[in-house]
Amino acid sequence: MNEAAVPGGPRLVASGRVRRRKLVSRAMESVASLASGLAVLVLGVVVISVLLRGLPALSLDLVTTTPSTGFDSAGGGIAQALVGTLVLVGAATAMALPFGLLVAVFVSEFSDRRLARVIRLALDVLNGMPSIVIGIFVFALFVLAHGQSALAGSFALAVIMLPLVARSTAEALALVPQGLREASLALGIGRWRTIVQVVLPTTLGGILTGTTLAVGRAAGETAPLLFTSSLAADEISGDVTRPLASIPVTIFTYAEQPDPVYHQQAWAAALILIAFVLVANVLARAALARSRRRSARG
Amino acid sequence: MGASGAAGGRPLLSARGGRRSRIGDRLALGVTGSAAALTLVLVGLLIWKVVDGAWPAIARFGIPFVWERVWNPNVDVYSALPAIYGTAVTTLVATLIAAPIAIAIGLYLAELAPRRARGPVGTLVELLAAVPSVVLGLWGILVLGPFVRDHIEHWLGGALGWIPLFRGQPQQAGLLPAILILSIMIVPITASLSRELFLNVPRELKEGAYGLGLTRWEMIRCVVLPYTKGGVTAAVVLGAGRALGEAIAVTQVIGGFWGINTSFFAPGETLASRIASQYQGATTGLQAASLVYLAVILLVLTLLFNAFAQWVVSRSTIQVGR
């Protein structure tokens, strides 16, 4: 790498040219480190801004009460949005998780290579689709005819979660050693039971990771809900046939209000959301690293 | 995939429970297969429903919708050019800013960073991608916007005011904050994709370059970058594709102005932000259909970007001869 003096050989002296080349190299290396520092700095600034502005507004009232009505609408909380997000994301997970698992099992255990490629392509197309387009899709599918509902909203979220769950599960299934399957089949156990009792249990970590990441993503999505579940009443409800409030849509609408009280509540809601999403991400990554290490050891 | 190589999966000794498990296998194949088929149906349905929802506007305005400028609910006339202009400018400039930074981060994480720093820094960069866009937008309008107005635009206007792009009154909401927010969104995507590419450069090539006495940067320039050219291009295009469709954060910071301004300081609108900002106004038939028409344009652009990225990747892997 460096021109160390070779004993007995010709002495290599760093001439001006070499020195310049090394200098250029150093400079470019520093630029690259600076770029990474910049990205980390931006993340830090965003998180710290949300912390500084959100923490003072965070209170028990905020998460347990609904917005107060009337002229003194300064008070109140965002409990309806918390409950709404729980319902929306819960329903979306209930749709996307089993469906995504089935798709992944088909792609990696049953289908031939060409069909698997087609389905992967379809999942990639879904994954690359802007979330506002998915919102418009569900708007055209349900909302134009039946009006907004939490069901439509959670369906839109499920469309976003599906490729994430299916792809991470398929990746986890691909890591299962072929010998394990063959051993089970050799014992006379059918394909189906092999999958359920041998293959899937070993991939539980991967499935969990993928699902957690997908839940984190869905919890923060605003665009799919704007056209499907945004015109909600300010009351705590779990009725999926009506539109429900959600944390992201609440932040979106509160940020546009002129009254700074709403801004404070938006910051507090953002703090709750970002804490949930970042914790989910860190946990998922840690679980993935652990299961990878274990499978590498085993 | 590989399991089909495991000889049809039929157990050789099918004395007990053989038939039952064969029925179970058929059933499992049927259930998982129909889920997979439904995925294909879902993609088809998505494209069909979006085009179908836009049909009244497509039938009424036709292709000229793309280059007309009017959006007027009073006379029920709609078109798309200002949004297309805003999308093109913000996506292009944000990509130009983000791509070099992202590639540099990829290089740092794959080649330069001390081993102990790689994991944590890589995780932090990926966490940046996990920040919900509505939070980034809130930060954009209430923190970044005022900063851009008071410092960046003030300075840009003073130093580069002779360029029409940097002329005009500094404002809190406008194209420039949108460009910056989009850059922040592109960087982690392109960075983590290109890091994977850089990590896959064969060791022998790198060591060969070092053996010839190249410095680290020369090795990167002559070996790593040429080897990964196609993949990195695709990573940049995928990042741009993300910026193209971002609705929420852009809506929050771009100012929502229907028109074409050459200045980056002025407010504007993108396809996605127009759709998102009109969610309550989507009441009359033709206006709602026109919003969906904007989504059709967005859909087509997204598919083109993704197809282009795939094409670049397939072409470059053939060239490398894998």
mmCIF file of N, CA, C and O in Angstrom, chain B residues 190-247:
data_model
loop_
_atom_site.group_PDB
_atom_site.id
_atom_site.type_symbol
_atom_site.label_atom_id
_atom_site.label_comp_id
_atom_site.label_asym_id
_atom_site.label_seq_id
_atom_site.Cartn_x
_atom_site.Cartn_y
_atom_site.Cartn_z
ATOM 1 N N THR B 190 -29.649 5.711 -1.457
ATOM 2 C CA THR B 190 -28.544 5.507 -2.391
ATOM 3 C C THR B 190 -27.281 5.063 -1.658
ATOM 4 O O THR B 190 -26.533 4.215 -2.147
ATOM 5 N N ALA B 191 -27.062 5.599 -0.452
ATOM 6 C CA ALA B 191 -25.844 5.252 0.290
ATOM 7 C C ALA B 191 -25.832 3.781 0.664
ATOM 8 O O ALA B 191 -24.824 3.089 0.450
ATOM 9 N N SER B 192 -26.958 3.263 1.198
ATOM 10 C CA SER B 192 -26.887 1.865 1.647
ATOM 11 C C SER B 192 -26.871 0.909 0.457
ATOM 12 O O SER B 192 -26.233 -0.137 0.519
ATOM 13 N N LEU B 193 -27.540 1.291 -0.657
ATOM 14 C CA LEU B 193 -27.451 0.445 -1.851
ATOM 15 C C LEU B 193 -26.021 0.410 -2.392
ATOM 16 O O LEU B 193 -25.502 -0.655 -2.736
ATOM 17 N N SER B 194 -25.371 1.577 -2.459
ATOM 18 C CA SER B 194 -24.041 1.579 -3.075
ATOM 19 C C SER B 194 -23.008 0.960 -2.133
ATOM 20 O O SER B 194 -22.035 0.377 -2.598
ATOM 21 N N ARG B 195 -23.232 1.051 -0.814
ATOM 22 C CA ARG B 195 -22.318 0.364 0.090
ATOM 23 C C ARG B 195 -22.291 -1.139 -0.206
ATOM 24 O O ARG B 195 -21.225 -1.753 -0.291
ATOM 25 N N GLU B 196 -23.483 -1.732 -0.402
ATOM 26 C CA GLU B 196 -23.540 -3.161 -0.721
ATOM 27 C C GLU B 196 -22.745 -3.455 -1.989
ATOM 28 O O GLU B 196 -22.031 -4.456 -2.069
ATOM 29 N N LEU B 197 -22.882 -2.572 -2.988
ATOM 30 C CA LEU B 197 -22.165 -2.783 -4.246
ATOM 31 C C LEU B 197 -20.656 -2.734 -4.024
ATOM 32 O O LEU B 197 -19.913 -3.580 -4.515
ATOM 33 N N PHE B 198 -20.211 -1.720 -3.258
ATOM 34 C CA PHE B 198 -18.771 -1.562 -3.044
ATOM 35 C C PHE B 198 -18.200 -2.753 -2.281
ATOM 36 O O PHE B 198 -17.074 -3.163 -2.514
ATOM 37 N N LEU B 199 -19.010 -3.294 -1.350
ATOM 38 C CA LEU B 199 -18.526 -4.430 -0.567
ATOM 39 C C LEU B 199 -18.347 -5.671 -1.436
ATOM 40 O O LEU B 199 -17.608 -6.584 -1.069
ATOM 41 N N ASN B 200 -19.039 -5.697 -2.589
ATOM 42 C CA ASN B 200 -18.967 -6.880 -3.445
ATOM 43 C C ASN B 200 -17.863 -6.825 -4.482
ATOM 44 O O ASN B 200 -17.750 -7.721 -5.300
ATOM 45 N N VAL B 201 -17.071 -5.760 -4.473
ATOM 46 C CA VAL B 201 -15.952 -5.700 -5.413
ATOM 47 C C VAL B 201 -14.926 -6.760 -4.994
ATOM 48 O O VAL B 201 -14.538 -6.811 -3.827
ATOM 49 N N PRO B 202 -14.497 -7.618 -5.933
ATOM 50 C CA PRO B 202 -13.581 -8.696 -5.554
ATOM 51 C C PRO B 202 -12.292 -8.164 -4.943
ATOM 52 O O PRO B 202 -11.736 -7.183 -5.402
ATOM 53 N N ARG B 203 -11.864 -8.868 -3.919
ATOM 54 C CA ARG B 203 -10.670 -8.487 -3.183
ATOM 55 C C ARG B 203 -9.435 -8.450 -4.073
ATOM 56 O O ARG B 203 -8.600 -7.558 -3.939
ATOM 57 N N GLU B 204 -9.343 -9.443 -5.000
ATOM 58 C CA GLU B 204 -8.129 -9.540 -5.822
ATOM 59 C C GLU B 204 -7.927 -8.263 -6.637
ATOM 60 O O GLU B 204 -6.802 -7.802 -6.811
ATOM 61 N N LEU B 205 -9.062 -7.717 -7.140
ATOM 62 C CA LEU B 205 -8.942 -6.514 -7.961
ATOM 63 C C LEU B 205 -8.365 -5.370 -7.143
ATOM 64 O O LEU B 205 -7.474 -4.656 -7.583
ATOM 65 N N LYS B 206 -8.900 -5.223 -5.910
ATOM 66 C CA LYS B 206 -8.429 -4.122 -5.069
ATOM 67 C C LYS B 206 -6.963 -4.314 -4.717
ATOM 68 O O LYS B 206 -6.158 -3.396 -4.801
ATOM 69 N N GLU B 207 -6.609 -5.559 -4.329
ATOM 70 C CA GLU B 207 -5.233 -5.793 -3.910
ATOM 71 C C GLU B 207 -4.273 -5.667 -5.083
ATOM 72 O O GLU B 207 -3.142 -5.217 -4.928
ATOM 73 N N GLY B 208 -4.766 -6.060 -6.271
ATOM 74 C CA GLY B 208 -3.953 -5.865 -7.462
ATOM 75 C C GLY B 208 -3.627 -4.395 -7.670
ATOM 76 O O GLY B 208 -2.491 -4.031 -7.976
ATOM 77 N N ALA B 209 -4.654 -3.557 -7.465
ATOM 78 C CA ALA B 209 -4.441 -2.122 -7.645
ATOM 79 C C ALA B 209 -3.436 -1.589 -6.621
ATOM 80 O O ALA B 209 -2.529 -0.817 -6.963
ATOM 81 N N TYR B 210 -3.592 -2.033 -5.380
ATOM 82 C CA TYR B 210 -2.638 -1.591 -4.355
ATOM 83 C C TYR B 210 -1.239 -2.088 -4.706
ATOM 84 O O TYR B 210 -0.255 -1.390 -4.532
ATOM 85 N N GLY B 211 -1.179 -3.325 -5.222
ATOM 86 C CA GLY B 211 0.111 -3.902 -5.584
ATOM 87 C C GLY B 211 0.818 -3.086 -6.655
ATOM 88 O O GLY B 211 2.044 -3.052 -6.713
ATOM 89 N N LEU B 212 0.039 -2.424 -7.509
ATOM 90 C CA LEU B 212 0.637 -1.574 -8.536
ATOM 91 C C LEU B 212 1.046 -0.216 -7.978
ATOM 92 O O LEU B 212 1.507 0.637 -8.718
ATOM 93 N N GLY B 213 0.836 -0.033 -6.672
ATOM 94 C CA GLY B 213 1.275 1.210 -6.044
ATOM 95 C C GLY B 213 0.257 2.326 -6.081
ATOM 96 O O GLY B 213 0.588 3.485 -5.890
ATOM 97 N N LEU B 214 -0.999 1.978 -6.347
ATOM 98 C CA LEU B 214 -2.018 3.027 -6.370
ATOM 99 C C LEU B 214 -2.348 3.465 -4.945
ATOM 100 O O LEU B 214 -2.293 2.665 -4.009
ATOM 101 N N THR B 215 -2.692 4.726 -4.805
ATOM 102 C CA THR B 215 -3.169 5.188 -3.501
ATOM 103 C C THR B 215 -4.621 4.731 -3.344
ATOM 104 O O THR B 215 -5.233 4.225 -4.285
ATOM 105 N N ARG B 216 -5.159 4.921 -2.135
ATOM 106 C CA ARG B 216 -6.519 4.477 -1.870
ATOM 107 C C ARG B 216 -7.527 5.116 -2.821
ATOM 108 O O ARG B 216 -8.385 4.445 -3.381
ATOM 109 N N TRP B 217 -7.421 6.415 -3.001
ATOM 110 C CA TRP B 217 -8.356 7.113 -3.862
ATOM 111 C C TRP B 217 -8.217 6.650 -5.308
ATOM 112 O O TRP B 217 -9.203 6.441 -6.012
ATOM 113 N N GLU B 218 -6.951 6.438 -5.749
ATOM 114 C CA GLU B 218 -6.751 5.964 -7.117
ATOM 115 C C GLU B 218 -7.343 4.578 -7.294
ATOM 116 O O GLU B 218 -7.908 4.257 -8.343
ATOM 117 N N MET B 219 -7.188 3.739 -6.251
ATOM 118 C CA MET B 219 -7.791 2.410 -6.315
ATOM 119 C C MET B 219 -9.309 2.531 -6.463
ATOM 120 O O MET B 219 -9.924 1.856 -7.296
ATOM 121 N N ILE B 220 -9.912 3.424 -5.658
ATOM 122 C CA ILE B 220 -11.371 3.607 -5.728
ATOM 123 C C ILE B 220 -11.785 4.096 -7.114
ATOM 124 O O ILE B 220 -12.723 3.594 -7.724
ATOM 125 N N ARG B 221 -11.002 5.056 -7.636
ATOM 126 C CA ARG B 221 -11.358 5.679 -8.914
ATOM 127 C C ARG B 221 -11.166 4.695 -10.068
ATOM 128 O O ARG B 221 -11.932 4.686 -11.027
ATOM 129 N N CYS B 222 -10.113 3.880 -9.985
ATOM 130 C CA CYS B 222 -9.781 3.014 -11.119
ATOM 131 C C CYS B 222 -10.371 1.613 -11.000
ATOM 132 O O CYS B 222 -10.441 0.895 -11.995
ATOM 133 N N VAL B 223 -10.728 1.172 -9.810
ATOM 134 C CA VAL B 223 -11.235 -0.194 -9.652
ATOM 135 C C VAL B 223 -12.666 -0.210 -9.141
ATOM 136 O O VAL B 223 -13.576 -0.694 -9.806
ATOM 137 N N VAL B 224 -12.879 0.362 -7.956
ATOM 138 C CA VAL B 224 -14.187 0.224 -7.308
ATOM 139 C C VAL B 224 -15.287 0.899 -8.133
ATOM 140 O O VAL B 224 -16.310 0.285 -8.440
ATOM 141 N N LEU B 225 -15.069 2.155 -8.515
ATOM 142 C CA LEU B 225 -16.129 2.885 -9.210
ATOM 143 C C LEU B 225 -16.423 2.305 -10.596
ATOM 144 O O LEU B 225 -17.591 2.089 -10.924
ATOM 145 N N PRO B 226 -15.402 2.032 -11.426
ATOM 146 C CA PRO B 226 -15.731 1.425 -12.726
ATOM 147 C C PRO B 226 -16.437 0.074 -12.582
ATOM 148 O O PRO B 226 -17.365 -0.225 -13.330
ATOM 149 N N TYR B 227 -15.995 -0.725 -11.597
ATOM 150 C CA TYR B 227 -16.587 -2.045 -11.425
ATOM 151 C C TYR B 227 -18.063 -1.950 -11.053
ATOM 152 O O TYR B 227 -18.872 -2.791 -11.439
ATOM 153 N N THR B 228 -18.431 -0.946 -10.272
ATOM 154 C CA THR B 228 -19.803 -0.846 -9.763
ATOM 155 C C THR B 228 -20.632 0.200 -10.508
ATOM 156 O O THR B 228 -21.721 0.548 -10.055
ATOM 157 N N LYS B 229 -20.108 0.683 -11.650
ATOM 158 C CA LYS B 229 -20.747 1.814 -12.332
ATOM 159 C C LYS B 229 -22.244 1.598 -12.533
ATOM 160 O O LYS B 229 -23.066 2.452 -12.175
ATOM 161 N N GLY B 230 -22.600 0.447 -13.118
ATOM 162 C CA GLY B 230 -24.011 0.195 -13.417
ATOM 163 C C GLY B 230 -24.860 0.184 -12.166
ATOM 164 O O GLY B 230 -25.914 0.826 -12.109
ATOM 165 N N GLY B 231 -24.394 -0.535 -11.150
ATOM 166 C CA GLY B 231 -25.165 -0.638 -9.918
ATOM 167 C C GLY B 231 -25.351 0.700 -9.244
ATOM 168 O O GLY B 231 -26.441 1.026 -8.760
ATOM 169 N N VAL B 232 -24.281 1.510 -9.244
ATOM 170 C CA VAL B 232 -24.378 2.816 -8.592
ATOM 171 C C VAL B 232 -25.356 3.711 -9.347
ATOM 172 O O VAL B 232 -26.164 4.421 -8.739
ATOM 173 N N THR B 233 -25.309 3.629 -10.689
ATOM 174 C CA THR B 233 -26.286 4.391 -11.475
ATOM 175 C C THR B 233 -27.703 3.994 -11.077
ATOM 176 O O THR B 233 -28.565 4.850 -10.852
ATOM 177 N N ALA B 234 -27.927 2.686 -10.976
ATOM 178 C CA ALA B 234 -29.259 2.213 -10.589
ATOM 179 C C ALA B 234 -29.619 2.709 -9.197
ATOM 180 O O ALA B 234 -30.767 3.113 -8.958
ATOM 181 N N ALA B 235 -28.648 2.704 -8.271
ATOM 182 C CA ALA B 235 -28.925 3.174 -6.907
ATOM 183 C C ALA B 235 -29.341 4.641 -6.917
ATOM 184 O O ALA B 235 -30.254 5.049 -6.193
ATOM 185 N N VAL B 236 -28.678 5.434 -7.769
ATOM 186 C CA VAL B 236 -29.027 6.859 -7.862
ATOM 187 C C VAL B 236 -30.428 7.012 -8.452
ATOM 188 O O VAL B 236 -31.236 7.806 -7.963
ATOM 189 N N VAL B 237 -30.725 6.214 -9.488
ATOM 190 C CA VAL B 237 -32.046 6.310 -10.122
ATOM 191 C C VAL B 237 -33.141 5.904 -9.136
ATOM 192 O O VAL B 237 -34.198 6.535 -9.066
ATOM 193 N N LEU B 238 -32.867 4.853 -8.340
ATOM 194 C CA LEU B 238 -33.871 4.436 -7.361
ATOM 195 C C LEU B 238 -34.088 5.516 -6.311
ATOM 196 O O LEU B 238 -35.211 5.768 -5.881
ATOM 197 N N GLY B 239 -32.991 6.177 -5.903
ATOM 198 C CA GLY B 239 -33.123 7.294 -4.963
ATOM 199 C C GLY B 239 -33.965 8.405 -5.561
ATOM 200 O O GLY B 239 -34.864 8.949 -4.917
ATOM 201 N N ALA B 240 -33.691 8.719 -6.835
ATOM 202 C CA ALA B 240 -34.471 9.763 -7.511
ATOM 203 C C ALA B 240 -35.930 9.357 -7.605
ATOM 204 O O ALA B 240 -36.822 10.190 -7.475
ATOM 205 N N GLY B 241 -36.159 8.044 -7.819
ATOM 206 C CA GLY B 241 -37.534 7.560 -7.888
ATOM 207 C C GLY B 241 -38.282 7.791 -6.592
ATOM 208 O O GLY B 241 -39.467 8.100 -6.585
ATOM 209 N N ARG B 242 -37.564 7.647 -5.480
ATOM 210 C CA ARG B 242 -38.180 7.926 -4.190
ATOM 211 C C ARG B 242 -38.552 9.406 -4.080
ATOM 212 O O ARG B 242 -39.647 9.754 -3.639
ATOM 213 N N ALA B 243 -37.647 10.273 -4.534
ATOM 214 C CA ALA B 243 -37.910 11.714 -4.458
ATOM 215 C C ALA B 243 -39.095 12.093 -5.333
ATOM 216 O O ALA B 243 -39.928 12.918 -4.962
ATOM 217 N N LEU B 244 -39.157 11.468 -6.487
ATOM 218 C CA LEU B 244 -40.222 11.719 -7.454
ATOM 219 C C LEU B 244 -41.611 11.579 -6.826
ATOM 220 O O LEU B 244 -42.504 12.369 -7.059
ATOM 221 N N GLY B 245 -41.785 10.529 -6.010
ATOM 222 C CA GLY B 245 -43.115 10.228 -5.505
ATOM 223 C C GLY B 245 -43.383 10.726 -4.105
ATOM 224 O O GLY B 245 -44.469 10.504 -3.579
ATOM 225 N N GLU B 246 -42.419 11.389 -3.478
ATOM 226 C CA GLU B 246 -42.617 11.826 -2.102
ATOM 227 C C GLU B 246 -43.669 12.932 -2.048
ATOM 228 O O GLU B 246 -43.540 13.954 -2.690
ATOM 229 N N ALA B 247 -44.706 12.699 -1.268
ATOM 230 C CA ALA B 247 -45.828 13.636 -1.264
ATOM 231 C C ALA B 247 -45.856 14.507 -0.020
ATOM 232 O O ALA B 247 -45.914 15.738 -0.100
#
